[in-house]
Every structure is written in C-alpha cells, then in structure tokens.
Amino acid sequence: MAVAEKIDTPLLDELEKGPWPSFVTEIKKARQTSPMCDDLLGQLELSYREKIGHWKHGGIVGVLGYGGGVIGRYSDVPEKFPRVAHFHTMRINQPAGWFYTSDALRTLCDIWERHGSGLTNMHGSTGDIIFLGTRTEELEPCFQELTANGFDLGGSGSSMRTPSACVGPARCEWACYDTLKLCYDLTMTYQDELHRPPFPYKFKIKCAGCPNDCVASIARADLSIIGTWKDDIQQDDDAVAAYAAEGVNIQKDVVDRCPTRCMEWDGAKLTINNRECVRCMHCINVMPKALRPGKERGATILIGAKAPIVQGALLSSVLIPFVPEEELEETVKELINRVWEFWDEHGMNRERIGELIQRVGMANFLDAIGLEPVPEMVSAPRDNPYIFFRTDEEQA
Amino acid sequence: MSAQPAKRITDIGPPHYEKFLPPIIKKNYGKWLYHERIAPGVFVHVAESGDRVWTVRAGSPRLLSVQTLRQIAALADKYSGGHLRFTSRNNVEFLLDNPDNIEPLKRELQEMGFPVGGTNNAISNVVHTQGWVHCHSAATDASGIVKCVMDALYDHFTSESLPAKLRVALACCLNMCGAVHCSDIAILGVHRRPPKIHHDALRKMCEVPTLIASCPTGAIRPATVDGRQSVEVIEAQCMYCGNCYTVCPAMPLNNPDTDGLSIWVGGKVSNARTAPKFSKLAIPFLPNNPPRWPEVVDAVVNIVNVYAANARKYERMGEWIERIGWPRFFELTGIPFTRYHIDDFKHAGLTYARSTHIRM
C-alpha cells in the first residue's frame, strides 16, 4: 500500500508560528500514529481556505445501552478526506478535580491510540476528558477497554452531564465543603441519568468550594453548589500586621474594596463586622495568611444557569442560602429529586430548568418543590403591582 | 470450545479521585492553612502539619496528542511522583513536594513549548470550543483564534502585571458550548444571515412541530412548498441563534461571506467584591480572517492595553467599566458605539440608562 501523501497545509502552518503552544503541532504529532490526522489537517486547511466548517450535522451513534456520551460526526467531503469520513467524539468522565497518575494518563493514551485519532481535549468545556475522532465500529471496543480500565462515558443530549468540581480540600484552604467527594457521589448516584437521557434537555451540576467559584458554577451549572460559611472570618492579627509591614495597603486594597464596608483599619488592627460580611472573598484573597473562611462551613445552593440557547443566558440564583456541610449531600440529592420531578412534568422540549423557572415564576417553582420563600432569593422584591393573589389566602 | 465472553462492564462512573491524589495531598486533605505566590505560575500551599506542596502551572493548547500527554506523564514521573492534575481552564499542574524540582521542571516545560504562568493577575488559559476542528455549527474556528490571541497576549500569561486576573474565553457560535458569557473578554462567533431551508432534506430529516417550537422569536412557520409540507422563515424576526439548525440539519446557517466574530467584555463568575456578571457587547462584528485573524487579535489587545493602563488595582474588567461608565469605555478604547449595542431581546429595558447620571 502506498504511503499516504503528506497534505500541504500552508494556512495551518501559519499557526505553528508564535510562542503559544500550537494545536496544529499537536495534530501533526498525532499523525505519526494515526492517518486520520492527515485527513483532519486536510479538511481543516480546506475550512481555513473556504472559511466554513466541513462537518455534517450530528448523527446518532453510541455504545450499546447508552443514549449519550458519543457525539456523532461525519465529514461533508468524505470523498476528499475518507479517513475522517467518521470522526466521532467520545466524552469520558473525568476524575473529580482532574487529578491523574501518569499511569492512568498513559492507559488512556494507549486505549485512544488503538481506537481513535490520538487527539484529545484535556478537558472539554463541561469537564469531561474528550477523545476527538473515531469511526463507528471503534466505539464499542473503545468503550469496553475504557470500562475494563475503570473509566466510563460522560453525558450528551438530554442527559445529565458529568458533574465537575474545583480542586477543593485537596489543595485549597478555602474549600468550605468536600467538593471532590460531593462531585464523585453525585456522579455515581446518577449514572442512569448520565448515560440514558431522561430529561427535556441537559442538566449540569458544578461543585465550587468557595465564592471565588473556580469552576464557574454560577454561570454554567443548572445546579450550582458554592461553598460558604456562617460564622466569623478566621483572623490572625499578627499576620495582618505582617502584610501591612510588607507593603499591602490595608485601607486601600482591602477595607475600601469591601463591598459592604464591614471592616475598619486603624493602622494597627483590622476589625471586621462579620454580621455585615457577604462572604465575597476579596479580603481573604488579598491576605490568605491572615484571613480564612470561618469554621462553620457549608454551601449556598443556586439554580438555573445556562448559556444563551434557547431563551437567553442566565446566571444561577439562590435557592437555599446555607446548608451545613454535614447535611449537604442529603439536601442536594433530595432537592435534585424534587427539581427533576417538576421539570419532568412541566418542562418543554429543550427547556433548561432555569428557563422553566422563568416561564412559570420562581414562586410557583418554590411551591412545587416545597421550599419557603426567603429574602436571600431576590436582589429586591418585585417592583410591579401585578400580583397573582391566591384565592385560598383571601380569608387570611 | 469457545472462550466465555467477557462480561460487559457499564455504569461504573469515573475512577475514584483518591486513587490519583499524591501522598502529600492525601495526608493533608482538608488541612491546608494558607498559600503564597512564589513566581508567575508557581505557588506553595502550607498545611497545618507544616507540609508544603509547590504547584507549577503550565498553559496547554487544550487539543493534545497522546504523544504530548505521554511527555507530560513523563515529566510527572520525573518531578512530581507520577502525579498531576488539570485545571478548569485547560492548564496542567504539577504538585511537587520538593522545591528543588521547580526550576528544572519549568525549564523542561518551556523546552516543550509549554509556558509556565496563568496565576494571580495574569491572563489564564482560554476556555474555548471546537470550531472547525470538530463542530457542525461553528461560525468560525476556535483553536486557531485562541492560538493567535494567546501569541499576542503571551507576556500576560507568563507575568502577573495586570490590575486583576483577566479571563478570556471563546465560543464559535451562539450555542456557547464554552459558556463564555461571564468572561472579562469573550470572543464569540456569529452568524448574520437566516438559515437556508433545504426543503427536500427537511421532509426526510426533521419534525416540523419541533422545528417551529425551537425558534425563540417565533420566526418559523409552516408552509407548503411545491405542494408538500415544509416551513418558512420570517427573516426580519430571525436573530441567527441557530436553534433551528440544532434540531433540524436541513436549516444550515453557516455562511463564509457573512459569518464573523463579536467581542464581549466585563463579565465575571467570582463573587469577589462585586456580584458575578454577564459580559456585555463591545464589538458587534469583526471579519472572519484566517489563518491569523488580525482584526480580532488587534481588538482584544487594544481592550487589554486600555484596561491595563486605566483600571485600579484589584479591579476586574467589568468593575473598571462600571466605575468609569460605558461611554468612557467606548471613548478610551476607540470602539464605535452602534445601534447593535442596544439590547432588543427579552428584558431589554433593564439595560437602558434610567437616570441622569451622565459624565459630561
């Protein structure tokens, strides 16, 4: 068999210039072991020349018994680039916090070299390990090798997505609950929802250990679990003084930046009115040796974030202001069950939970899931007088 | 005699994370006291036990070959006891229990072409989507633009010289798989023409009621074309979101002549100081100009430079703009304000100026 001709890629070669590491170099490296990468480069060069993508729309492919985890992808110019005629993606559950051993990483590499293009994303936007590009007949053998080695597929379509977590207590003093444990527990509890699409649309859960929200849960998760604390900020006055001595301008950089102006600095001592603190993290971020989250830790649970599709982007909003860490897992699971039941009953096709809440109103949603309204749920009470009074309350 | 077929394993989930934690992390799990910055891309965490773990962070192109992953694994074997992790922004982190390994590891990473940095007041790695490498609805490529933008912003990754952290993200269409809508700077691929309807394919591939319901503005309605059931698009109502294409492959809206990019600024997800906020429109349209996208790169660099020169310490992009006001942002950056900057979707009025607080 003739050696495949090297495809000329003058436009893509421009992307091997400059200091930032190049994805084109990566694709070229993978062609050492995968001829698919030659055709991928060829098709991509064509896209760069014509300014248009050359992948067809979807296609239902997958592994036996699962309804998600594989994104079907076919070239629209297979006659030119037959080796990427199929180029399906496999999504694989990442370990919580994205920790690996070098052996685990090499195992994944070996499996993917045998069954696909040898190209990956570490990681996809939702957090999964992404295996980029394989043929339909390789999906099932690849899946079987993955599970034999302790890995499993992530979600796609109308299924739950692999939950993700920040580094949490593994390497962060600010983790207000065990993000890795909760992320893992939820992933294991909802394997069925992850692998067999049961919902009107996708459902994402992200576990952030503190209000810095390093996993962007408030912007990207239908259910955002963000660590916080209830008692006073732990304060080390000597360490505050040491920061001041090192040149930190406590007044300007800490006190004046506090959103509630709940602290005072007299040049020697920092006084925090903890009752006014909104746990924004700024002072702690500036002086991590001197200030730490309190000891009574837990999380705020928020609901409804999403990207624009379909009815516009949403940020998550507060559902439960504080859940103590020891009650978190049970509370979250109970809440998820009630939320899914409501969504299942009332959600329209491709309607995310946040959009459903917008459509029916937060108050009706709260009634349905059995939560009492509290002022922490709103930035302000309504400013319009069009209130749907309930007739059963007129007697009161 | 045939071999017993192996039992098919399913629904096992990911490996338990504890299997992958370095010993020093396991020992001090949940017992970290504080951390300190050492250098760009390097910080140390100190535990209650007195143990220290040094983290070295390097940027990656996200799209990684197995060959490069094996190189990364070899570095972990050599310097961090065979352990490593990735961050939510596609950086790779090595966790060292011996600080003598920091400099040699940094050297090897740099020799591999992987920049060390992305910490504190730096521009961290870009969160982005697949683009022409793998997506059917992309208005532009993703990895290519990210490469060009990060080439230009490289020094901001390897140093910590900005007023605050700066998060750049890119999504190649309005589906926003990258959920870029709360970034300091978001680069977003846009379509600008309604979908083209392939009536023959539509009949075979698409469910008309689902298709009609998919449109957020009600711009799609049933129509009879050549005596058969199909749909039509009221073009004046179409804002090119691509929902219809997502549910119906016969409604493509990719168009090489009119697709391009938009730039959004001032979003954040952290609760530090101010509440999380959406990115707002800065530039409605820039041409799609591969392979180096000079217009996009120039626009992003300009915004970064103006921000760096004008924002106060600890002010994120959005906080700076809120302090100085949007008119001044447009004045300082030289970006023209147009009719496209005024919202006309749901709740549009919320962004209209409803006071006389105007800087003259």
PDB file of C-alpha atoms in Angstrom, chain B residues 121-325:
ATOM      1  CA  ASN B 121      -3.107  38.890  37.962  1.00  0.00           C
ATOM      2  CA  ALA B 122      -2.266  37.146  34.720  1.00  0.00           C
ATOM      3  CA  ILE B 123      -4.342  36.140  31.760  1.00  0.00           C
ATOM      4  CA  SER B 124      -5.014  32.475  32.369  1.00  0.00           C
ATOM      5  CA  ASN B 125      -5.532  29.960  29.601  1.00  0.00           C
ATOM      6  CA  VAL B 126      -8.514  30.433  27.287  1.00  0.00           C
ATOM      7  CA  VAL B 127     -11.615  28.305  27.702  1.00  0.00           C
ATOM      8  CA  HIS B 128     -12.907  27.540  24.213  1.00  0.00           C
ATOM      9  CA  THR B 129     -14.957  25.366  21.924  1.00  0.00           C
ATOM     10  CA  GLN B 130     -14.169  23.032  18.991  1.00  0.00           C
ATOM     11  CA  GLY B 131     -14.610  25.232  15.932  1.00  0.00           C
ATOM     12  CA  TRP B 132     -13.793  23.819  12.528  1.00  0.00           C
ATOM     13  CA  VAL B 133     -11.781  21.010  14.126  1.00  0.00           C
ATOM     14  CA  HIS B 134     -14.930  19.231  15.155  1.00  0.00           C
ATOM     15  CA  CYS B 135     -18.202  21.205  15.038  1.00  0.00           C
ATOM     16  CA  HIS B 136     -21.038  21.438  12.533  1.00  0.00           C
ATOM     17  CA  SER B 137     -22.468  24.777  13.635  1.00  0.00           C
ATOM     18  CA  ALA B 138     -19.241  26.774  14.074  1.00  0.00           C
ATOM     19  CA  ALA B 139     -19.283  30.266  12.600  1.00  0.00           C
ATOM     20  CA  THR B 140     -15.502  30.275  12.844  1.00  0.00           C
ATOM     21  CA  ASP B 141     -12.601  28.214  14.086  1.00  0.00           C
ATOM     22  CA  ALA B 142     -11.853  28.174  17.820  1.00  0.00           C
ATOM     23  CA  SER B 143      -8.346  26.789  18.409  1.00  0.00           C
ATOM     24  CA  GLY B 144      -6.850  28.971  15.665  1.00  0.00           C
ATOM     25  CA  ILE B 145      -8.117  32.271  17.057  1.00  0.00           C
ATOM     26  CA  VAL B 146      -7.141  31.237  20.580  1.00  0.00           C
ATOM     27  CA  LYS B 147      -3.626  30.479  19.354  1.00  0.00           C
ATOM     28  CA  CYS B 148      -3.314  33.888  17.658  1.00  0.00           C
ATOM     29  CA  VAL B 149      -4.753  35.813  20.605  1.00  0.00           C
ATOM     30  CA  MET B 150      -2.531  33.998  23.119  1.00  0.00           C
ATOM     31  CA  ASP B 151       0.549  34.537  20.918  1.00  0.00           C
ATOM     32  CA  ALA B 152      -0.205  38.259  21.264  1.00  0.00           C
ATOM     33  CA  LEU B 153      -1.034  38.077  24.992  1.00  0.00           C
ATOM     34  CA  TYR B 154       1.757  35.616  25.834  1.00  0.00           C
ATOM     35  CA  ASP B 155       3.600  38.001  28.156  1.00  0.00           C
ATOM     36  CA  HIS B 156       0.412  38.495  30.154  1.00  0.00           C
ATOM     37  CA  PHE B 157       0.290  34.727  30.766  1.00  0.00           C
ATOM     38  CA  THR B 158       3.872  34.490  31.960  1.00  0.00           C
ATOM     39  CA  SER B 159       3.755  37.647  34.119  1.00  0.00           C
ATOM     40  CA  GLU B 160       1.298  38.959  36.716  1.00  0.00           C
ATOM     41  CA  SER B 161       1.262  42.609  35.752  1.00  0.00           C
ATOM     42  CA  LEU B 162      -2.441  43.319  35.182  1.00  0.00           C
ATOM     43  CA  PRO B 163      -4.670  45.156  37.700  1.00  0.00           C
ATOM     44  CA  ALA B 164      -6.521  41.888  38.397  1.00  0.00           C
ATOM     45  CA  LYS B 165      -6.988  38.500  36.845  1.00  0.00           C
ATOM     46  CA  LEU B 166      -8.303  38.524  33.293  1.00  0.00           C
ATOM     47  CA  ARG B 167     -10.290  35.646  31.840  1.00  0.00           C
ATOM     48  CA  VAL B 168     -10.594  35.273  28.081  1.00  0.00           C
ATOM     49  CA  ALA B 169     -12.966  32.744  26.526  1.00  0.00           C
ATOM     50  CA  LEU B 170     -14.062  31.890  23.010  1.00  0.00           C
ATOM     51  CA  ALA B 171     -17.169  30.215  21.621  1.00  0.00           C
ATOM     52  CA  CYS B 172     -17.523  29.625  17.907  1.00  0.00           C
ATOM     53  CA  CYS B 173     -21.292  30.143  17.781  1.00  0.00           C
ATOM     54  CA  LEU B 174     -24.199  31.314  19.940  1.00  0.00           C
ATOM     55  CA  ASN B 175     -24.689  27.804  21.326  1.00  0.00           C
ATOM     56  CA  MET B 176     -21.725  28.755  23.519  1.00  0.00           C
ATOM     57  CA  CYS B 177     -20.541  25.286  24.482  1.00  0.00           C
ATOM     58  CA  GLY B 178     -17.781  27.239  26.155  1.00  0.00           C
ATOM     59  CA  ALA B 179     -20.335  29.277  28.145  1.00  0.00           C
ATOM     60  CA  VAL B 180     -18.237  32.367  27.569  1.00  0.00           C
ATOM     61  CA  HIS B 181     -20.981  34.745  28.686  1.00  0.00           C
ATOM     62  CA  CYS B 182     -19.345  35.678  32.019  1.00  0.00           C
ATOM     63  CA  SER B 183     -15.761  36.360  30.877  1.00  0.00           C
ATOM     64  CA  ASP B 184     -13.646  39.511  31.156  1.00  0.00           C
ATOM     65  CA  ILE B 185     -13.252  39.237  27.387  1.00  0.00           C
ATOM     66  CA  ALA B 186     -15.377  36.854  25.338  1.00  0.00           C
ATOM     67  CA  ILE B 187     -14.804  36.218  21.656  1.00  0.00           C
ATOM     68  CA  LEU B 188     -17.956  34.878  20.058  1.00  0.00           C
ATOM     69  CA  GLY B 189     -18.533  33.557  16.546  1.00  0.00           C
ATOM     70  CA  VAL B 190     -21.678  34.967  14.973  1.00  0.00           C
ATOM     71  CA  HIS B 191     -23.889  34.174  12.016  1.00  0.00           C
ATOM     72  CA  ARG B 192     -25.633  37.094  10.359  1.00  0.00           C
ATOM     73  CA  ARG B 193     -28.000  35.568   7.837  1.00  0.00           C
ATOM     74  CA  PRO B 194     -31.116  33.430   8.324  1.00  0.00           C
ATOM     75  CA  PRO B 195     -30.859  29.684   7.715  1.00  0.00           C
ATOM     76  CA  LYS B 196     -31.174  28.347   4.208  1.00  0.00           C
ATOM     77  CA  ILE B 197     -34.016  25.856   4.048  1.00  0.00           C
ATOM     78  CA  HIS B 198     -33.309  22.610   2.207  1.00  0.00           C
ATOM     79  CA  HIS B 199     -36.897  21.549   1.660  1.00  0.00           C
ATOM     80  CA  ASP B 200     -36.167  18.042   0.362  1.00  0.00           C
ATOM     81  CA  ALA B 201     -33.879  17.185   3.243  1.00  0.00           C
ATOM     82  CA  LEU B 202     -36.260  18.820   5.726  1.00  0.00           C
ATOM     83  CA  ARG B 203     -39.063  16.460   4.800  1.00  0.00           C
ATOM     84  CA  LYS B 204     -36.822  13.466   5.379  1.00  0.00           C
ATOM     85  CA  MET B 205     -34.883  14.573   8.445  1.00  0.00           C
ATOM     86  CA  CYS B 206     -36.918  16.985  10.545  1.00  0.00           C
ATOM     87  CA  GLU B 207     -40.039  17.059  12.666  1.00  0.00           C
ATOM     88  CA  VAL B 208     -41.890  20.250  11.705  1.00  0.00           C
ATOM     89  CA  PRO B 209     -43.646  20.955  15.057  1.00  0.00           C
ATOM     90  CA  THR B 210     -40.336  20.544  16.945  1.00  0.00           C
ATOM     91  CA  LEU B 211     -38.651  22.803  14.435  1.00  0.00           C
ATOM     92  CA  ILE B 212     -41.295  25.518  14.767  1.00  0.00           C
ATOM     93  CA  ALA B 213     -41.156  25.287  18.566  1.00  0.00           C
ATOM     94  CA  SER B 214     -37.364  25.630  18.528  1.00  0.00           C
ATOM     95  CA  CYS B 215     -37.433  29.265  17.414  1.00  0.00           C
ATOM     96  CA  PRO B 216     -37.251  31.696  20.343  1.00  0.00           C
ATOM     97  CA  THR B 217     -38.803  34.526  18.319  1.00  0.00           C
ATOM     98  CA  GLY B 218     -41.477  32.527  16.512  1.00  0.00           C
ATOM     99  CA  ALA B 219     -39.898  33.266  13.143  1.00  0.00           C
ATOM    100  CA  ILE B 220     -40.519  29.805  11.716  1.00  0.00           C
ATOM    101  CA  ARG B 221     -43.986  28.878  10.483  1.00  0.00           C
ATOM    102  CA  PRO B 222     -45.463  26.031   8.498  1.00  0.00           C
ATOM    103  CA  ALA B 223     -45.583  26.486   4.749  1.00  0.00           C
ATOM    104  CA  THR B 224     -46.458  24.422   1.728  1.00  0.00           C
ATOM    105  CA  VAL B 225     -43.596  24.293  -0.740  1.00  0.00           C
ATOM    106  CA  ASP B 226     -44.118  22.580  -4.112  1.00  0.00           C
ATOM    107  CA  GLY B 227     -47.303  21.059  -2.748  1.00  0.00           C
ATOM    108  CA  ARG B 228     -45.592  19.473   0.249  1.00  0.00           C
ATOM    109  CA  GLN B 229     -45.339  20.349   3.903  1.00  0.00           C
ATOM    110  CA  SER B 230     -42.296  22.384   4.922  1.00  0.00           C
ATOM    111  CA  VAL B 231     -41.552  25.656   6.748  1.00  0.00           C
ATOM    112  CA  GLU B 232     -40.695  29.260   6.003  1.00  0.00           C
ATOM    113  CA  VAL B 233     -38.615  31.743   7.974  1.00  0.00           C
ATOM    114  CA  ILE B 234     -39.827  35.287   8.613  1.00  0.00           C
ATOM    115  CA  GLU B 235     -36.407  36.731   8.031  1.00  0.00           C
ATOM    116  CA  ALA B 236     -36.984  40.030   9.841  1.00  0.00           C
ATOM    117  CA  GLN B 237     -37.598  38.061  13.059  1.00  0.00           C
ATOM    118  CA  CYS B 238     -34.500  35.874  12.799  1.00  0.00           C
ATOM    119  CA  MET B 239     -31.552  36.714  15.060  1.00  0.00           C
ATOM    120  CA  TYR B 240     -29.416  33.812  13.738  1.00  0.00           C
ATOM    121  CA  CYS B 241     -29.238  31.894  17.012  1.00  0.00           C
ATOM    122  CA  GLY B 242     -29.083  28.543  15.246  1.00  0.00           C
ATOM    123  CA  ASN B 243     -31.642  26.773  17.424  1.00  0.00           C
ATOM    124  CA  CYS B 244     -33.499  25.561  14.380  1.00  0.00           C
ATOM    125  CA  TYR B 245     -30.309  24.131  12.924  1.00  0.00           C
ATOM    126  CA  THR B 246     -29.650  22.280  16.158  1.00  0.00           C
ATOM    127  CA  VAL B 247     -32.952  20.417  15.878  1.00  0.00           C
ATOM    128  CA  CYS B 248     -33.051  20.243  12.069  1.00  0.00           C
ATOM    129  CA  PRO B 249     -29.971  19.625   9.899  1.00  0.00           C
ATOM    130  CA  ALA B 250     -31.855  20.949   6.857  1.00  0.00           C
ATOM    131  CA  MET B 251     -31.627  24.551   8.167  1.00  0.00           C
ATOM    132  CA  PRO B 252     -27.887  25.355   7.909  1.00  0.00           C
ATOM    133  CA  LEU B 253     -26.837  28.932   8.553  1.00  0.00           C
ATOM    134  CA  ASN B 254     -23.074  28.731   8.104  1.00  0.00           C
ATOM    135  CA  ASN B 255     -22.085  31.325   5.524  1.00  0.00           C
ATOM    136  CA  PRO B 256     -18.446  32.073   4.683  1.00  0.00           C
ATOM    137  CA  ASP B 257     -19.268  35.525   3.333  1.00  0.00           C
ATOM    138  CA  THR B 258     -21.189  36.846   6.323  1.00  0.00           C
ATOM    139  CA  ASP B 259     -20.108  34.842   9.405  1.00  0.00           C
ATOM    140  CA  GLY B 260     -17.629  36.514  11.734  1.00  0.00           C
ATOM    141  CA  LEU B 261     -16.799  37.407  15.301  1.00  0.00           C
ATOM    142  CA  SER B 262     -18.031  39.645  18.081  1.00  0.00           C
ATOM    143  CA  ILE B 263     -16.269  40.801  21.249  1.00  0.00           C
ATOM    144  CA  TRP B 264     -17.906  40.992  24.692  1.00  0.00           C
ATOM    145  CA  VAL B 265     -16.366  42.421  27.850  1.00  0.00           C
ATOM    146  CA  GLY B 266     -16.747  42.818  31.580  1.00  0.00           C
ATOM    147  CA  GLY B 267     -18.171  39.508  32.783  1.00  0.00           C
ATOM    148  CA  LYS B 268     -17.010  37.572  35.824  1.00  0.00           C
ATOM    149  CA  VAL B 269     -18.030  34.478  37.773  1.00  0.00           C
ATOM    150  CA  SER B 270     -16.212  35.143  41.031  1.00  0.00           C
ATOM    151  CA  ASN B 271     -18.177  36.763  43.845  1.00  0.00           C
ATOM    152  CA  ALA B 272     -15.118  38.730  44.967  1.00  0.00           C
ATOM    153  CA  ARG B 273     -16.070  42.364  45.670  1.00  0.00           C
ATOM    154  CA  THR B 274     -18.928  42.589  43.139  1.00  0.00           C
ATOM    155  CA  ALA B 275     -21.568  40.091  42.090  1.00  0.00           C
ATOM    156  CA  PRO B 276     -20.968  37.780  39.120  1.00  0.00           C
ATOM    157  CA  LYS B 277     -21.976  39.460  35.889  1.00  0.00           C
ATOM    158  CA  PHE B 278     -22.540  38.854  32.210  1.00  0.00           C
ATOM    159  CA  SER B 279     -20.160  40.063  29.541  1.00  0.00           C
ATOM    160  CA  LYS B 280     -21.598  42.953  27.507  1.00  0.00           C
ATOM    161  CA  LEU B 281     -21.231  43.693  23.809  1.00  0.00           C
ATOM    162  CA  ALA B 282     -18.142  45.708  22.866  1.00  0.00           C
ATOM    163  CA  ILE B 283     -17.773  44.980  19.145  1.00  0.00           C
ATOM    164  CA  PRO B 284     -20.730  43.533  17.237  1.00  0.00           C
ATOM    165  CA  PHE B 285     -18.796  42.264  14.257  1.00  0.00           C
ATOM    166  CA  LEU B 286     -15.266  41.583  13.075  1.00  0.00           C
ATOM    167  CA  PRO B 287     -14.383  39.731   9.887  1.00  0.00           C
ATOM    168  CA  ASN B 288     -13.531  36.041   9.932  1.00  0.00           C
ATOM    169  CA  ASN B 289      -9.983  36.223   8.696  1.00  0.00           C
ATOM    170  CA  PRO B 290      -7.972  33.000   8.992  1.00  0.00           C
ATOM    171  CA  PRO B 291      -5.279  31.926   9.490  1.00  0.00           C
ATOM    172  CA  ARG B 292      -4.208  34.718  11.905  1.00  0.00           C
ATOM    173  CA  TRP B 293      -7.387  36.796  12.487  1.00  0.00           C
ATOM    174  CA  PRO B 294      -5.509  40.134  12.766  1.00  0.00           C
ATOM    175  CA  GLU B 295      -8.672  42.196  13.372  1.00  0.00           C
ATOM    176  CA  VAL B 296      -9.694  40.049  16.332  1.00  0.00           C
ATOM    177  CA  VAL B 297      -6.206  39.963  17.797  1.00  0.00           C
ATOM    178  CA  ASP B 298      -5.837  43.753  17.499  1.00  0.00           C
ATOM    179  CA  ALA B 299      -9.239  44.337  19.077  1.00  0.00           C
ATOM    180  CA  VAL B 300      -8.508  42.092  22.070  1.00  0.00           C
ATOM    181  CA  VAL B 301      -5.016  43.510  22.584  1.00  0.00           C
ATOM    182  CA  ASN B 302      -6.406  47.059  22.461  1.00  0.00           C
ATOM    183  CA  ILE B 303      -9.006  46.302  25.131  1.00  0.00           C
ATOM    184  CA  VAL B 304      -6.408  44.596  27.342  1.00  0.00           C
ATOM    185  CA  ASN B 305      -3.999  47.520  26.956  1.00  0.00           C
ATOM    186  CA  VAL B 306      -6.607  50.177  27.735  1.00  0.00           C
ATOM    187  CA  TYR B 307      -7.778  48.170  30.752  1.00  0.00           C
ATOM    188  CA  ALA B 308      -4.209  47.649  31.997  1.00  0.00           C
ATOM    189  CA  ALA B 309      -3.445  51.346  31.683  1.00  0.00           C
ATOM    190  CA  ASN B 310      -6.622  52.615  33.358  1.00  0.00           C
ATOM    191  CA  ALA B 311      -8.041  50.136  35.858  1.00  0.00           C
ATOM    192  CA  ARG B 312      -7.189  50.337  39.535  1.00  0.00           C
ATOM    193  CA  LYS B 313      -5.542  47.531  41.426  1.00  0.00           C
ATOM    194  CA  TYR B 314      -7.952  44.611  42.004  1.00  0.00           C
ATOM    195  CA  GLU B 315     -10.493  45.942  39.518  1.00  0.00           C
ATOM    196  CA  ARG B 316     -11.687  43.304  37.094  1.00  0.00           C
ATOM    197  CA  MET B 317     -12.596  44.492  33.585  1.00  0.00           C
ATOM    198  CA  GLY B 318     -16.301  44.782  34.441  1.00  0.00           C
ATOM    199  CA  GLU B 319     -15.663  46.555  37.732  1.00  0.00           C
ATOM    200  CA  TRP B 320     -13.422  49.074  35.996  1.00  0.00           C
ATOM    201  CA  ILE B 321     -16.024  49.744  33.308  1.00  0.00           C
ATOM    202  CA  GLU B 322     -18.793  50.142  35.888  1.00  0.00           C
ATOM    203  CA  ARG B 323     -16.688  52.716  37.724  1.00  0.00           C
ATOM    204  CA  ILE B 324     -15.796  54.790  34.668  1.00  0.00           C
ATOM    205  CA  GLY B 325     -19.069  54.188  32.818  1.00  0.00           C
TER     206      GLY B 325
END
